[in-house]
Amino acid sequence: QVQLQQSGPGLVKPSQTLTLTCAISMDTVSSPFAAWVWIRQSPSRGLEWLGRTYYMSNWHHDYAVSVKSRITISPDTSKDQFSLQLNSVTPEDTAVYYCAREDRGTNAYSPWGQGTLVTVSS
Amino acid sequence: DIHMTQSPSSLSASVGDRVTVSCRASQSISSALNWYQQKPGKAPELVIYSAASLQSGAPSRFSGSGSGTDFTLTISSLQPEDFATYYCQQSSSVPFTFGPGTKVDVK
């Protein structure tokens, strides 16, 4: 069964770039049946959808308006993983970040990565 | 964006109780509604997709219903492992927004 393993730092300084990676097992990032999603969770914002990438003839990306100017989600086909980059972070970006697989047929998310607590602080 | 609300925000129940959680969308989403269970310190897990379909591996005591704007998650007989927070999510249009959650705790 598909598994997702997240990696990346737990502490990022204000104004710097947050980078997280999600490694995919038992599936491929180019699968026509899946999209690859980043979500974050904080007490103030709850579960917040950040964006997704998927392959359908070429690569597609959708991003939340709230972070659109700062976010990049990038697939890596050589390693079957995808990454999140969030630029110019502030303390408001402190959250638990999750990656997830979206079934392109149902648009439901399963499985999820284990989560990474990212704290933005100097 | 489609706004999701849930009620109640929390409820207390006992093992064996029938539990119902409601979710409402700010506009019609047909049957594009998913339910997730989250336990403390863990990632959410999919329980119900497309409003009424049971995710593989999820116990049959979980069921979902509804369409349009109003949806319900029902646990027919609450088990100890079901104490958790439940979130609905619309998957009709991007961004796929989540509800604020309903915490089910021990009475």
Coordinates of C-alpha atoms in Angstrom, one line a residue:
Chain A
Q1 CA 0.0 0.0 0.0
V2 CA 1.0 3.6 -0.7
Q3 CA 3.1 5.2 2.0
L4 CA 4.3 8.8 2.3
Q5 CA 7.4 9.8 4.3
Q6 CA 8.0 13.5 5.1
S7 CA 11.4 15.1 5.8
G8 CA 12.6 18.6 6.4
P9 CA 13.6 21.0 9.2
G10 CA 11.4 21.8 12.1
L11 CA 12.7 25.3 12.7
V12 CA 12.8 28.1 10.1
K13 CA 13.8 31.7 10.7
P14 CA 11.4 34.5 9.7
S15 CA 11.8 35.7 6.1
Q16 CA 13.5 32.5 5.1
T17 CA 12.2 29.6 3.0
L18 CA 10.4 26.6 4.4
T19 CA 11.2 23.4 2.4
L20 CA 9.7 20.0 3.0
T21 CA 9.9 16.8 1.0
C22 CA 7.4 13.9 0.7
A23 CA 8.8 10.6 -0.5
I24 CA 6.3 8.2 -2.1
S25 CA 6.4 4.4 -1.7
M26 CA 4.4 2.0 -3.8
D27 CA 3.2 4.6 -6.3
T28 CA 4.7 7.2 -8.6
V29 CA 4.5 10.9 -8.6
S30 CA 3.5 10.8 -12.3
S31 CA 0.6 8.4 -11.7
P32 CA -2.5 9.4 -13.7
F33 CA -4.7 8.4 -10.8
A34 CA -3.2 10.7 -8.2
A35 CA -2.5 14.2 -7.2
W36 CA 0.0 15.1 -4.5
V37 CA -1.1 17.6 -1.9
W38 CA 0.3 19.7 0.9
I39 CA -2.0 20.7 3.9
R40 CA -1.1 22.4 7.1
Q41 CA -2.8 22.5 10.5
S42 CA -2.7 25.1 13.2
P43 CA -4.9 26.0 16.2
S44 CA -5.8 29.3 14.6
R45 CA -6.5 28.1 11.0
G46 CA -7.5 24.5 11.4
L47 CA -6.8 22.3 8.4
E48 CA -5.7 24.5 5.6
W49 CA -5.2 23.2 2.0
L50 CA -2.1 24.7 0.5
G51 CA -1.9 23.2 -3.0
R52 CA -1.3 20.2 -5.2
T53 CA 0.5 18.9 -8.2
Y54 CA -0.5 16.3 -10.7
Y55 CA 0.4 14.9 -14.1
M56 CA -2.1 14.9 -16.9
S57 CA -0.2 15.2 -20.3
N58 CA 1.9 17.8 -18.5
W59 CA 2.4 19.0 -14.9
H60 CA -0.4 20.9 -13.3
H61 CA -0.4 22.9 -10.1
D62 CA -3.1 24.5 -8.0
Y63 CA -2.4 26.8 -5.1
A64 CA -4.4 28.4 -2.3
V65 CA -4.9 32.1 -2.9
S66 CA -3.6 32.8 0.7
V67 CA -0.1 31.6 -0.2
K68 CA -0.1 31.7 -4.0
S69 CA 2.7 34.4 -4.2
R70 CA 5.0 32.4 -1.9
I71 CA 4.4 28.7 -2.6
T72 CA 5.9 26.2 -5.0
I73 CA 5.1 22.5 -5.1
S74 CA 7.6 20.5 -7.3
P75 CA 7.5 16.9 -8.4
D76 CA 10.7 14.9 -8.6
T77 CA 10.1 12.0 -11.0
S78 CA 13.7 10.6 -10.6
K79 CA 13.0 10.0 -6.9
D80 CA 9.2 9.7 -6.8
Q81 CA 8.8 12.5 -4.3
F82 CA 7.4 16.0 -4.2
S83 CA 8.4 19.0 -2.3
L84 CA 6.9 22.2 -0.7
Q85 CA 8.7 25.5 -0.8
L86 CA 7.1 28.4 1.1
N87 CA 9.0 31.7 0.8
S88 CA 9.2 34.6 3.2
V89 CA 7.8 32.8 6.1
T90 CA 6.4 34.6 9.2
P91 CA 5.4 33.2 12.6
E92 CA 1.9 32.8 11.2
D93 CA 3.3 30.0 9.1
T94 CA 4.0 27.9 12.2
A95 CA 2.0 24.7 11.8
V96 CA 2.0 21.0 11.4
Y97 CA 2.5 20.4 7.6
Y98 CA 1.2 17.2 6.0
C99 CA 1.6 15.7 2.5
A100 CA -1.2 13.5 1.2
R101 CA -2.2 11.5 -1.9
E102 CA -5.4 12.7 -3.6
D103 CA -7.3 10.0 -5.5
R104 CA -8.1 11.8 -8.8
G105 CA -11.4 9.9 -9.1
T106 CA -12.9 10.8 -5.7
N107 CA -10.6 13.8 -4.7
A108 CA -10.3 12.2 -1.2
Y109 CA -7.0 12.1 0.6
S110 CA -5.4 8.8 1.6
P111 CA -2.8 8.2 2.8
W112 CA -1.3 11.2 4.6
G113 CA 2.3 11.7 5.6
Q114 CA 3.2 11.6 9.3
G115 CA 3.3 15.4 9.7
T116 CA 6.1 17.8 10.4
L117 CA 5.8 20.5 13.0
V118 CA 7.5 23.6 11.5
T119 CA 8.1 26.5 13.9
V120 CA 9.0 29.9 12.5
S121 CA 11.1 31.7 15.0
S122 CA 14.4 33.5 15.2
Chain B
D1 CA -14.0 29.4 -1.6
I2 CA -16.6 27.0 -0.2
H3 CA -17.1 27.4 3.5
M4 CA -17.7 24.3 5.6
T5 CA -19.3 24.3 9.1
Q6 CA -19.7 21.4 11.5
S7 CA -22.0 20.8 14.5
P8 CA -21.6 20.3 17.3
S9 CA -18.0 21.5 17.9
S10 CA -17.7 18.8 20.5
L11 CA -19.8 16.1 22.1
S12 CA -19.5 13.6 24.9
A13 CA -20.6 10.1 24.5
S14 CA -20.2 6.6 25.9
V15 CA -19.1 3.3 24.4
G16 CA -22.0 1.8 22.6
D17 CA -23.8 5.1 21.9
R18 CA -25.0 6.1 18.4
V19 CA -23.2 9.3 17.4
T20 CA -24.1 11.8 14.7
V21 CA -22.0 14.6 13.4
S22 CA -23.3 17.2 10.9
C23 CA -21.5 19.2 8.2
R24 CA -22.9 21.9 6.0
A25 CA -21.4 23.5 2.9
S26 CA -21.9 27.2 1.9
Q27 CA -23.1 26.1 -1.5
S28 CA -24.1 22.8 -3.2
I29 CA -21.3 20.3 -3.5
S30 CA -23.4 17.4 -4.8
S31 CA -21.8 14.3 -3.1
A32 CA -18.3 15.6 -3.0
L33 CA -17.8 15.3 0.7
N34 CA -15.2 13.4 2.7
W35 CA -14.9 12.6 6.4
Y36 CA -11.6 12.2 8.3
Q37 CA -10.8 10.9 11.8
Q38 CA -7.8 12.4 13.6
K39 CA -6.4 11.3 16.9
P40 CA -4.0 13.4 19.0
G41 CA -0.5 13.7 17.5
K42 CA -1.5 11.7 14.3
A43 CA -2.4 12.6 10.8
P44 CA -6.0 12.5 9.7
E45 CA -7.3 9.3 8.2
L46 CA -10.0 9.0 5.6
V47 CA -13.2 7.3 6.8
I48 CA -15.9 8.2 4.3
Y49 CA -15.5 9.5 0.7
S50 CA -18.1 10.8 -1.7
A51 CA -20.5 11.4 1.1
A52 CA -21.5 7.7 1.7
S53 CA -18.7 5.4 0.6
L54 CA -16.8 3.6 3.3
Q55 CA -13.0 3.8 2.9
S56 CA -11.3 0.4 2.6
G57 CA -10.3 -0.7 6.1
A58 CA -12.7 1.6 7.9
P59 CA -15.1 -0.2 10.3
S60 CA -18.6 -0.7 9.0
R61 CA -20.1 1.1 12.1
F62 CA -19.2 4.3 10.2
S63 CA -21.6 5.6 7.7
G64 CA -22.2 8.8 5.8
S65 CA -25.2 10.4 4.2
G66 CA -26.4 13.6 2.5
S67 CA -26.0 15.6 -0.7
G68 CA -26.1 19.2 -1.8
T69 CA -25.2 21.2 1.3
D70 CA -26.1 19.0 4.3
F71 CA -24.2 15.9 5.3
T72 CA -24.0 13.5 8.3
L73 CA -21.5 11.1 9.7
T74 CA -22.9 8.4 11.9
I75 CA -21.1 6.0 14.2
S76 CA -23.7 3.3 15.0
S77 CA -22.1 2.0 18.2
L78 CA -19.2 4.0 19.5
Q79 CA -16.1 2.0 20.3
P80 CA -13.1 3.1 22.5
E81 CA -10.9 3.7 19.5
D82 CA -13.4 6.1 18.0
F83 CA -12.8 8.9 20.5
A84 CA -11.2 11.4 18.2
T85 CA -11.8 14.6 16.2
Y86 CA -13.8 14.3 12.9
Y87 CA -13.4 16.7 10.0
C88 CA -15.5 17.0 6.9
Q89 CA -13.9 18.2 3.6
Q90 CA -15.5 19.3 0.4
S91 CA -13.9 18.0 -2.8
S92 CA -16.2 19.8 -5.3
S93 CA -14.0 22.8 -6.1
V94 CA -10.4 23.8 -5.4
P95 CA -9.4 24.8 -2.7
F96 CA -10.8 21.7 -1.1
T97 CA -11.7 23.2 2.2
F98 CA -12.2 21.5 5.6
G99 CA -14.7 22.0 8.4
P100 CA -13.5 23.1 11.8
G101 CA -13.9 19.6 13.3
T102 CA -16.0 17.9 15.9
K103 CA -14.3 16.4 18.9
V104 CA -15.9 13.2 20.3
D105 CA -14.8 12.6 23.9
V106 CA -15.7 10.4 26.8
K107 CA -18.8 11.2 28.8

